[in-house]
Amino acid sequence: MKVAACQTAEILGDVDAAVRVVRDFATRTDADLLLFPECFLQGYLVTEEHVRAAAAELASPGFGAVLARLADLRPMIVLGVIERAGDRFHNTAVVIKHGQVLGRYRKTFLTAGESIFTAGDDYPVFDCHGVRFGINICYDTQFREAAAAVAAGGARLLLVPAQNMLRRDSARHWEHRHHPIRARRARETGLWLISADVTGERPPDRLALGPTSVIDPAGRLVAHVPTGTTGLVTADLTPGPGTAGR
């Protein structure tokens, strides 16, 4: 099973543009599973104004229209969305195949700036071509229990949609710290870990440096999309230990 993670430019408040990017990546890869960044569909901006305006009920006609535009794509897609569920909002990753929602994971560990979201309380696992996977979203990876819960579900692969569009000083501070944290989660659990993030700048003072990468179960960085570029990173997971490469 081939999985690919997409490093994209940031898109804020333009669902149509985000769907076009999903379609573009999906049509130029032979991957079976395709991962996009955190809250990618509407854009990761956690102001109350943005979240309330952008959030989508997964059973709504509006989200149904998004699914219809993805129905002809071959890969299974893991897509970050801002989800509305009644009067609550969630930072969610939705698993989609042929325009149907197979399930979703709601971010469990929220940062101080994400108080508008309600935390999730479960760690579902999914199967793609015989490979079981689960999801942690960005900040989740700083907590070993989040990855451990996915491993306890029998997963072999941990997908990490992330969005590190940070103030410039924070972006530089974290630039070389993400991989060591994620490598620890891989070693603790024996899971492959594959992350997707954004890249570029948001004026006046925000910078995104990724990373979008593949880490093997021994915690080794196997492949990554170069900083400051958009593109794909891929891994082939076979019935044995598996191999990865870009």
mmCIF file of C-alpha atoms in Angstrom, residues 2-242:
data_model
loop_
_atom_site.group_PDB
_atom_site.id
_atom_site.type_symbol
_atom_site.label_atom_id
_atom_site.label_comp_id
_atom_site.label_asym_id
_atom_site.label_seq_id
_atom_site.Cartn_x
_atom_site.Cartn_y
_atom_site.Cartn_z
ATOM 1 C CA LYS A 2 1.419 3.349 -1.009
ATOM 2 C CA VAL A 3 0.651 6.373 1.166
ATOM 3 C CA ALA A 4 1.446 9.961 0.228
ATOM 4 C CA ALA A 5 1.430 13.135 2.316
ATOM 5 C CA CYS A 6 0.964 16.525 0.694
ATOM 6 C CA GLN A 7 2.859 19.675 1.583
ATOM 7 C CA THR A 8 0.709 22.542 0.366
ATOM 8 C CA ALA A 9 0.478 26.287 0.409
ATOM 9 C CA GLU A 10 -1.907 27.610 3.060
ATOM 10 C CA ILE A 11 -5.459 28.294 1.856
ATOM 11 C CA LEU A 12 -7.771 30.309 4.105
ATOM 12 C CA GLY A 13 -11.523 30.507 3.633
ATOM 13 C CA ASP A 14 -11.621 29.191 0.061
ATOM 14 C CA VAL A 15 -13.108 25.693 0.004
ATOM 15 C CA ASP A 16 -13.260 25.629 -3.779
ATOM 16 C CA ALA A 17 -9.520 26.296 -4.038
ATOM 17 C CA ALA A 18 -8.770 23.652 -1.404
ATOM 18 C CA VAL A 19 -10.801 21.043 -3.279
ATOM 19 C CA ARG A 20 -8.932 21.887 -6.480
ATOM 20 C CA VAL A 21 -5.637 21.251 -4.672
ATOM 21 C CA VAL A 22 -6.913 17.904 -3.359
ATOM 22 C CA ARG A 23 -7.941 16.895 -6.855
ATOM 23 C CA ASP A 24 -4.643 18.025 -8.343
ATOM 24 C CA PHE A 25 -2.554 15.989 -5.906
ATOM 25 C CA ALA A 26 -4.829 12.959 -6.232
ATOM 26 C CA THR A 27 -4.620 12.889 -10.014
ATOM 27 C CA ARG A 28 -0.818 13.066 -10.145
ATOM 28 C CA THR A 29 0.039 10.253 -7.752
ATOM 29 C CA ASP A 30 -0.534 6.517 -7.741
ATOM 30 C CA ALA A 31 -0.833 6.474 -3.940
ATOM 31 C CA ASP A 32 -3.630 4.457 -2.354
ATOM 32 C CA LEU A 33 -3.938 6.843 0.614
ATOM 33 C CA LEU A 34 -3.452 10.599 0.488
ATOM 34 C CA LEU A 35 -2.965 12.836 3.552
ATOM 35 C CA PHE A 36 -3.576 16.606 3.713
ATOM 36 C CA PRO A 37 -2.742 19.154 6.445
ATOM 37 C CA GLU A 38 -4.750 20.067 9.531
ATOM 38 C CA CYS A 39 -8.032 21.939 8.851
ATOM 39 C CA PHE A 40 -6.959 22.098 5.206
ATOM 40 C CA LEU A 41 -10.457 22.359 3.687
ATOM 41 C CA GLN A 42 -11.353 25.709 5.274
ATOM 42 C CA GLY A 43 -7.911 26.766 6.525
ATOM 43 C CA TYR A 44 -6.475 26.683 10.027
ATOM 44 C CA LEU A 45 -7.468 29.964 11.604
ATOM 45 C CA VAL A 46 -8.910 29.563 15.082
ATOM 46 C CA THR A 47 -10.615 32.893 15.518
ATOM 47 C CA GLU A 48 -14.248 32.618 16.523
ATOM 48 C CA GLU A 49 -15.288 34.513 13.393
ATOM 49 C CA HIS A 50 -13.507 32.136 11.031
ATOM 50 C CA VAL A 51 -14.503 28.925 12.786
ATOM 51 C CA ARG A 52 -18.191 29.840 13.038
ATOM 52 C CA ALA A 53 -18.335 30.961 9.413
ATOM 53 C CA ALA A 54 -16.325 28.074 7.961
ATOM 54 C CA ALA A 55 -17.330 25.028 10.022
ATOM 55 C CA ALA A 56 -19.214 22.280 8.207
ATOM 56 C CA GLU A 57 -21.552 19.577 9.452
ATOM 57 C CA LEU A 58 -20.342 16.329 7.890
ATOM 58 C CA ALA A 59 -23.915 15.412 6.945
ATOM 59 C CA SER A 60 -24.727 18.855 5.506
ATOM 60 C CA PRO A 61 -25.479 19.575 1.841
ATOM 61 C CA GLY A 62 -22.452 21.866 1.713
ATOM 62 C CA PHE A 63 -20.051 19.141 2.788
ATOM 63 C CA GLY A 64 -21.945 16.724 0.547
ATOM 64 C CA ALA A 65 -21.069 18.954 -2.397
ATOM 65 C CA VAL A 66 -17.386 18.691 -1.436
ATOM 66 C CA LEU A 67 -17.663 14.911 -1.247
ATOM 67 C CA ALA A 68 -19.324 14.787 -4.671
ATOM 68 C CA ARG A 69 -16.311 16.573 -6.172
ATOM 69 C CA LEU A 70 -14.013 13.934 -4.699
ATOM 70 C CA ALA A 71 -16.094 10.906 -5.684
ATOM 71 C CA ASP A 72 -14.156 10.055 -8.841
ATOM 72 C CA LEU A 73 -10.733 10.089 -7.182
ATOM 73 C CA ARG A 74 -8.978 6.754 -6.719
ATOM 74 C CA PRO A 75 -7.088 7.278 -3.426
ATOM 75 C CA MET A 76 -8.547 7.168 0.037
ATOM 76 C CA ILE A 77 -8.216 10.730 1.351
ATOM 77 C CA VAL A 78 -7.563 11.943 4.893
ATOM 78 C CA LEU A 79 -8.649 15.572 4.925
ATOM 79 C CA GLY A 80 -8.413 18.117 7.725
ATOM 80 C CA VAL A 81 -11.682 20.003 8.289
ATOM 81 C CA ILE A 82 -13.279 22.375 10.764
ATOM 82 C CA GLU A 83 -16.310 20.365 11.838
ATOM 83 C CA ARG A 84 -19.568 21.618 13.337
ATOM 84 C CA ALA A 85 -21.514 19.130 15.435
ATOM 85 C CA GLY A 86 -24.601 20.822 16.829
ATOM 86 C CA ASP A 87 -23.358 23.755 18.886
ATOM 87 C CA ARG A 88 -19.807 22.383 19.127
ATOM 88 C CA PHE A 89 -16.805 22.695 16.849
ATOM 89 C CA HIS A 90 -14.056 20.149 16.314
ATOM 90 C CA ASN A 91 -10.641 20.068 14.690
ATOM 91 C CA THR A 92 -11.256 16.931 12.650
ATOM 92 C CA ALA A 93 -9.606 14.656 10.110
ATOM 93 C CA VAL A 94 -12.144 12.966 7.848
ATOM 94 C CA VAL A 95 -11.424 9.686 6.047
ATOM 95 C CA ILE A 96 -13.014 9.708 2.585
ATOM 96 C CA LYS A 97 -13.219 7.076 -0.158
ATOM 97 C CA HIS A 98 -15.073 7.587 -3.455
ATOM 98 C CA GLY A 99 -16.950 10.544 -2.010
ATOM 99 C CA GLN A 100 -18.134 8.699 1.108
ATOM 100 C CA VAL A 101 -17.130 9.461 4.693
ATOM 101 C CA LEU A 102 -15.688 6.291 6.231
ATOM 102 C CA GLY A 103 -15.081 7.892 9.603
ATOM 103 C CA ARG A 104 -13.394 10.754 11.380
ATOM 104 C CA TYR A 105 -10.917 11.546 14.131
ATOM 105 C CA ARG A 106 -11.336 14.632 16.334
ATOM 106 C CA LYS A 107 -8.199 16.214 17.773
ATOM 107 C CA THR A 108 -7.883 15.183 21.401
ATOM 108 C CA PHE A 109 -5.154 17.451 22.762
ATOM 109 C CA LEU A 110 -5.928 21.094 22.071
ATOM 110 C CA THR A 111 -3.546 24.005 22.465
ATOM 111 C CA ALA A 112 -4.432 27.019 24.597
ATOM 112 C CA GLY A 113 -5.335 28.894 21.427
ATOM 113 C CA GLU A 114 -7.849 26.254 20.351
ATOM 114 C CA SER A 115 -10.412 26.855 23.095
ATOM 115 C CA ILE A 116 -13.177 27.253 20.506
ATOM 116 C CA PHE A 117 -12.866 23.532 19.722
ATOM 117 C CA THR A 118 -14.192 20.635 21.769
ATOM 118 C CA ALA A 119 -11.689 17.827 22.203
ATOM 119 C CA GLY A 120 -12.337 14.388 20.777
ATOM 120 C CA ASP A 121 -12.486 11.338 23.018
ATOM 121 C CA ASP A 122 -11.643 8.341 20.849
ATOM 122 C CA TYR A 123 -8.951 7.010 18.513
ATOM 123 C CA PRO A 124 -10.611 5.119 15.645
ATOM 124 C CA VAL A 125 -8.541 3.029 13.264
ATOM 125 C CA PHE A 126 -9.138 2.424 9.567
ATOM 126 C CA ASP A 127 -7.924 -0.012 6.915
ATOM 127 C CA CYS A 128 -6.526 0.698 3.467
ATOM 128 C CA HIS A 129 -5.377 -2.204 1.295
ATOM 129 C CA GLY A 130 -4.713 -4.327 4.355
ATOM 130 C CA VAL A 131 -2.776 -1.666 6.277
ATOM 131 C CA ARG A 132 -4.447 -0.393 9.435
ATOM 132 C CA PHE A 133 -3.896 3.255 10.345
ATOM 133 C CA GLY A 134 -4.959 5.850 12.867
ATOM 134 C CA ILE A 135 -4.603 9.609 13.185
ATOM 135 C CA ASN A 136 -3.079 12.125 15.576
ATOM 136 C CA ILE A 137 -3.459 15.820 14.712
ATOM 137 C CA CYS A 138 -0.426 18.098 15.174
ATOM 138 C CA TYR A 139 -0.186 18.901 18.928
ATOM 139 C CA ASP A 140 -1.480 15.393 19.755
ATOM 140 C CA THR A 141 1.980 14.045 18.980
ATOM 141 C CA GLN A 142 3.437 15.752 22.040
ATOM 142 C CA PHE A 143 1.486 13.278 24.195
ATOM 143 C CA ARG A 144 2.580 9.659 24.084
ATOM 144 C CA GLU A 145 -0.873 8.351 25.000
ATOM 145 C CA ALA A 146 -2.357 9.619 21.725
ATOM 146 C CA ALA A 147 -0.016 7.536 19.578
ATOM 147 C CA ALA A 148 -0.233 4.638 22.032
ATOM 148 C CA ALA A 149 -4.020 4.549 21.642
ATOM 149 C CA VAL A 150 -3.667 4.223 17.867
ATOM 150 C CA ALA A 151 -1.129 1.412 18.290
ATOM 151 C CA ALA A 152 -3.481 -0.326 20.752
ATOM 152 C CA GLY A 153 -6.085 -0.413 17.987
ATOM 153 C CA GLY A 154 -3.823 -2.633 15.926
ATOM 154 C CA ALA A 155 -2.555 0.088 13.593
ATOM 155 C CA ARG A 156 0.716 -0.069 11.719
ATOM 156 C CA LEU A 157 0.686 3.531 10.508
ATOM 157 C CA LEU A 158 0.106 6.863 12.254
ATOM 158 C CA LEU A 159 -0.983 9.770 10.055
ATOM 159 C CA VAL A 160 -0.345 13.284 11.361
ATOM 160 C CA PRO A 161 -2.099 16.182 9.647
ATOM 161 C CA ALA A 162 -0.450 19.344 10.996
ATOM 162 C CA GLN A 163 -0.445 23.091 10.417
ATOM 163 C CA ASN A 164 2.566 24.995 11.655
ATOM 164 C CA MET A 165 1.974 28.462 10.254
ATOM 165 C CA LEU A 166 3.652 30.207 13.189
ATOM 166 C CA ARG A 167 5.071 33.572 14.089
ATOM 167 C CA ARG A 168 8.538 33.785 12.575
ATOM 168 C CA ASP A 169 10.454 33.359 15.813
ATOM 169 C CA SER A 170 8.323 30.357 16.797
ATOM 170 C CA ALA A 171 8.649 28.825 13.334
ATOM 171 C CA ARG A 172 12.433 28.976 13.560
ATOM 172 C CA HIS A 173 12.361 27.688 17.141
ATOM 173 C CA TRP A 174 10.313 24.627 16.155
ATOM 174 C CA GLU A 175 11.908 23.995 12.761
ATOM 175 C CA HIS A 176 14.179 21.211 14.013
ATOM 176 C CA ARG A 177 12.091 20.072 16.981
ATOM 177 C CA HIS A 178 9.120 18.415 15.258
ATOM 178 C CA HIS A 179 11.023 15.399 13.980
ATOM 179 C CA PRO A 180 12.572 14.398 17.331
ATOM 180 C CA ILE A 181 9.151 14.501 19.007
ATOM 181 C CA ARG A 182 7.541 12.413 16.284
ATOM 182 C CA ALA A 183 10.489 10.023 16.177
ATOM 183 C CA ARG A 184 9.895 9.279 19.875
ATOM 184 C CA ARG A 185 6.279 8.404 19.144
ATOM 185 C CA ALA A 186 7.372 6.079 16.330
ATOM 186 C CA ARG A 187 9.937 4.289 18.505
ATOM 187 C CA GLU A 188 7.532 3.962 21.448
ATOM 188 C CA THR A 189 4.783 2.425 19.330
ATOM 189 C CA GLY A 190 6.615 0.711 16.473
ATOM 190 C CA LEU A 191 4.429 2.645 14.017
ATOM 191 C CA TRP A 192 5.347 4.290 10.776
ATOM 192 C CA LEU A 193 4.583 8.016 11.128
ATOM 193 C CA ILE A 194 3.731 10.182 8.143
ATOM 194 C CA SER A 195 2.931 13.895 8.482
ATOM 195 C CA ALA A 196 1.494 16.565 6.169
ATOM 196 C CA ASP A 197 1.923 20.297 6.707
ATOM 197 C CA VAL A 198 1.721 23.647 4.952
ATOM 198 C CA THR A 199 4.560 25.838 3.741
ATOM 199 C CA GLY A 200 4.994 29.500 2.844
ATOM 200 C CA GLU A 201 4.167 32.805 4.511
ATOM 201 C CA ARG A 202 1.113 34.607 5.854
ATOM 202 C CA PRO A 203 1.688 38.353 6.028
ATOM 203 C CA PRO A 204 2.712 40.183 8.018
ATOM 204 C CA ASP A 205 4.658 37.876 10.338
ATOM 205 C CA ARG A 206 3.749 34.205 9.912
ATOM 206 C CA LEU A 207 5.972 31.507 8.423
ATOM 207 C CA ALA A 208 5.406 27.789 7.791
ATOM 208 C CA LEU A 209 8.355 25.429 7.433
ATOM 209 C CA GLY A 210 6.582 22.058 7.481
ATOM 210 C CA PRO A 211 7.652 19.368 8.000
ATOM 211 C CA THR A 212 5.968 16.882 5.687
ATOM 212 C CA SER A 213 7.835 13.644 6.177
ATOM 213 C CA VAL A 214 8.081 9.889 6.689
ATOM 214 C CA ILE A 215 9.540 8.429 9.902
ATOM 215 C CA ASP A 216 10.065 4.691 10.204
ATOM 216 C CA PRO A 217 9.276 2.555 13.288
ATOM 217 C CA ALA A 218 12.873 2.927 14.490
ATOM 218 C CA GLY A 219 12.420 6.714 14.568
ATOM 219 C CA ARG A 220 14.560 7.384 11.497
ATOM 220 C CA LEU A 221 13.649 10.191 9.123
ATOM 221 C CA VAL A 222 13.322 8.357 5.820
ATOM 222 C CA ALA A 223 11.992 11.034 3.461
ATOM 223 C CA HIS A 224 10.675 14.589 3.527
ATOM 224 C CA VAL A 225 9.465 17.361 1.256
ATOM 225 C CA PRO A 226 12.112 20.106 1.186
ATOM 226 C CA THR A 227 11.356 23.135 3.315
ATOM 227 C CA GLY A 228 9.687 25.949 1.414
ATOM 228 C CA THR A 229 8.414 23.776 -1.428
ATOM 229 C CA THR A 230 5.086 22.131 -2.161
ATOM 230 C CA GLY A 231 5.025 18.478 -3.102
ATOM 231 C CA LEU A 232 4.511 14.886 -2.047
ATOM 232 C CA VAL A 233 6.350 12.466 0.180
ATOM 233 C CA THR A 234 5.500 8.775 -0.214
ATOM 234 C CA ALA A 235 5.964 5.500 1.600
ATOM 235 C CA ASP A 236 5.306 1.934 0.467
ATOM 236 C CA LEU A 237 4.037 -0.281 3.258
ATOM 237 C CA THR A 238 4.172 -3.994 2.436
ATOM 238 C CA PRO A 239 3.233 -7.081 4.497
ATOM 239 C CA GLY A 240 6.845 -7.049 5.780
ATOM 240 C CA PRO A 241 8.701 -4.138 7.406
ATOM 241 C CA GLY A 242 8.045 -1.911 4.399
#
